[in-house]
């Protein structure tokens, strides 16, 4: 059985039409990620993406190769690839957090210029806790 991992990276975004491009990215991601057994979260602040993908190591490696070859991503910096025992985002084949939502969840974060894995881990905790609470509030 393939080891379960979490992979986080940051990239500078290069989008011709940001709204249309992000809609297309999300549609393709949800279908592909469901097929590959990948879950995750995509943060977008208008300049950078920070994305965490979780799933089997081989699927995450394949997806990261595709992302690295995608011209919409530049200056890709991988922060973290680590084995995990449980997914942090188990219910999201890919959840996007927009600029507006990101500002509301993490108002001190001007840009996604995170300097290391500790910053990413803290941001994940903040956002996952807020979004999980919001999803529970919305459904109940």
CSV table of C-alpha atoms in Angstrom, one decimal:
chain,number,residue,atom,x,y,z
A,1,UNK,CA,0.0,0.0,0.0
A,2,UNK,CA,1.2,3.5,-0.9
A,3,UNK,CA,2.3,5.7,2.0
A,4,UNK,CA,0.0,8.6,2.8
A,5,UNK,CA,1.8,12.0,2.5
A,6,UNK,CA,1.1,15.7,2.6
A,7,UNK,CA,2.9,18.0,0.2
A,8,UNK,CA,2.8,21.8,0.4
A,9,UNK,CA,4.2,24.3,-2.0
A,10,UNK,CA,4.0,28.0,-2.9
A,11,UNK,CA,4.0,29.4,-6.4
A,12,UNK,CA,3.8,32.8,-8.0
A,13,UNK,CA,0.6,32.8,-10.1
A,14,UNK,CA,0.5,33.7,-13.8
A,15,UNK,CA,-3.1,33.8,-14.9
A,16,UNK,CA,-4.4,35.4,-18.1
A,17,UNK,CA,-8.0,35.6,-16.8
A,18,UNK,CA,-7.9,35.0,-13.0
A,19,UNK,CA,-11.5,34.2,-12.4
A,20,UNK,CA,-11.9,31.9,-15.5
A,21,UNK,CA,-8.5,30.3,-14.9
A,22,UNK,CA,-9.3,29.5,-11.2
A,23,UNK,CA,-12.7,28.1,-12.1
A,24,UNK,CA,-11.0,25.8,-14.7
A,25,UNK,CA,-8.3,24.8,-12.3
A,26,UNK,CA,-10.9,23.9,-9.6
A,27,UNK,CA,-13.1,21.9,-12.0
A,28,UNK,CA,-10.1,19.9,-13.3
A,29,UNK,CA,-8.6,19.4,-9.9
A,30,UNK,CA,-11.8,18.1,-8.3
A,31,UNK,CA,-12.2,15.4,-11.0
A,32,UNK,CA,-8.5,14.5,-11.1
A,33,UNK,CA,-8.0,14.5,-7.4
A,34,UNK,CA,-11.0,12.3,-6.7
A,35,UNK,CA,-9.6,9.8,-9.2
A,36,UNK,CA,-6.1,10.0,-7.6
A,37,UNK,CA,-7.4,9.8,-4.0
A,38,UNK,CA,-6.0,13.3,-3.3
A,39,UNK,CA,-7.5,15.9,-0.9
A,40,UNK,CA,-6.3,19.3,-0.1
A,41,UNK,CA,-6.6,23.0,0.1
A,42,UNK,CA,-5.6,25.8,-2.3
A,43,UNK,CA,-5.0,29.3,-0.9
A,44,UNK,CA,-4.9,32.3,-3.3
A,45,UNK,CA,-4.1,35.9,-2.5
A,46,UNK,CA,-3.9,37.3,-6.0
A,47,UNK,CA,-0.1,36.9,-6.3
A,48,UNK,CA,0.6,33.4,-4.9
A,49,UNK,CA,-0.9,30.0,-4.5
A,50,UNK,CA,-0.1,28.0,-1.5
A,51,UNK,CA,-1.4,24.5,-1.9
A,52,UNK,CA,-1.4,21.4,0.3
A,53,UNK,CA,-2.2,18.1,-1.3
A,54,UNK,CA,-2.7,14.9,0.7
A,55,UNK,CA,-2.9,11.3,-0.6
A,56,UNK,CA,-0.8,8.3,-1.7
A,57,UNK,CA,2.8,9.3,-2.3
A,58,UNK,CA,2.8,8.2,-5.9
A,59,UNK,CA,-0.3,10.3,-6.6
A,60,UNK,CA,1.1,13.4,-4.9
A,61,UNK,CA,4.4,12.9,-6.8
A,62,UNK,CA,2.4,12.7,-10.1
A,63,UNK,CA,0.3,15.7,-9.3
A,64,UNK,CA,3.3,17.8,-8.3
A,65,UNK,CA,5.1,17.0,-11.6
A,66,UNK,CA,2.0,18.2,-13.5
A,67,UNK,CA,1.8,21.4,-11.4
A,68,UNK,CA,5.6,22.0,-11.9
A,69,UNK,CA,5.1,21.8,-15.7
A,70,UNK,CA,2.0,24.1,-15.7
A,71,UNK,CA,2.8,27.6,-17.0
A,72,UNK,CA,0.3,29.1,-14.6
A,73,UNK,CA,2.8,28.4,-11.8
A,74,UNK,CA,6.2,30.1,-11.5
A,75,UNK,CA,8.8,30.2,-8.8
A,76,UNK,CA,7.6,27.0,-7.3
A,77,UNK,CA,8.9,26.4,-3.8
A,78,UNK,CA,8.1,23.1,-2.1
A,79,UNK,CA,7.9,23.6,1.7
A,80,UNK,CA,7.1,20.2,3.0
A,81,UNK,CA,6.6,16.6,2.0
A,82,UNK,CA,5.9,14.5,5.0
A,83,UNK,CA,4.3,11.1,5.9
A,84,UNK,CA,0.9,11.6,7.6
A,85,UNK,CA,-1.3,9.2,9.5
A,86,UNK,CA,-4.5,11.2,8.9
A,87,UNK,CA,-5.6,13.8,6.4
A,88,UNK,CA,-6.1,17.4,7.6
A,89,UNK,CA,-8.6,18.1,4.7
A,90,UNK,CA,-10.4,14.8,4.3
A,91,UNK,CA,-13.6,16.2,2.9
A,92,UNK,CA,-12.2,18.4,0.2
A,93,UNK,CA,-11.1,17.0,-3.2
A,94,UNK,CA,-9.8,20.6,-3.5
A,95,UNK,CA,-11.0,23.5,-1.5
A,96,UNK,CA,-10.0,27.0,-2.6
A,97,UNK,CA,-9.7,29.9,-0.2
A,98,UNK,CA,-10.0,33.2,-2.0
A,99,UNK,CA,-8.3,36.5,-1.2
A,100,UNK,CA,-11.4,37.8,0.6
A,101,UNK,CA,-11.8,34.6,2.6
A,102,UNK,CA,-8.1,34.4,3.4
A,103,UNK,CA,-8.1,38.0,4.7
A,104,UNK,CA,-11.1,37.1,6.9
A,105,UNK,CA,-9.4,33.9,8.2
A,106,UNK,CA,-5.9,35.3,8.6
A,107,UNK,CA,-6.0,39.1,8.6
A,108,UNK,CA,-2.3,39.5,9.6
A,109,UNK,CA,-1.2,37.6,6.5
A,110,UNK,CA,-0.6,40.2,3.8
A,111,UNK,CA,1.0,37.9,1.3
A,112,UNK,CA,1.6,34.1,1.2
A,113,UNK,CA,5.4,34.7,1.6
A,114,UNK,CA,5.7,32.0,4.2
A,115,UNK,CA,9.3,31.4,5.2
A,116,UNK,CA,9.1,27.7,6.2
A,117,UNK,CA,7.1,24.7,7.2
A,118,UNK,CA,6.3,26.1,10.6
A,119,UNK,CA,4.5,29.0,9.1
A,120,UNK,CA,2.6,26.7,6.7
A,121,UNK,CA,1.6,24.4,9.6
A,122,UNK,CA,0.4,27.4,11.7
A,123,UNK,CA,-1.6,28.7,8.7
A,124,UNK,CA,-3.1,25.3,8.1
A,125,UNK,CA,-4.2,25.0,11.7
A,126,UNK,CA,-5.9,28.4,11.6
A,127,UNK,CA,-7.6,27.9,8.3
A,128,UNK,CA,-8.6,24.3,8.9
A,129,UNK,CA,-10.1,25.1,12.3
A,130,UNK,CA,-12.0,28.1,10.9
A,131,UNK,CA,-13.2,26.3,7.8
A,132,UNK,CA,-14.3,23.2,9.6
A,133,UNK,CA,-16.3,25.3,12.0
A,134,UNK,CA,-17.8,27.3,9.1
A,135,UNK,CA,-18.7,24.1,7.2
A,136,UNK,CA,-20.3,22.7,10.4
A,137,UNK,CA,-22.2,26.0,10.9
A,138,UNK,CA,-23.3,26.0,7.3
A,139,UNK,CA,-24.5,22.4,7.4
A,140,UNK,CA,-26.3,22.4,10.7
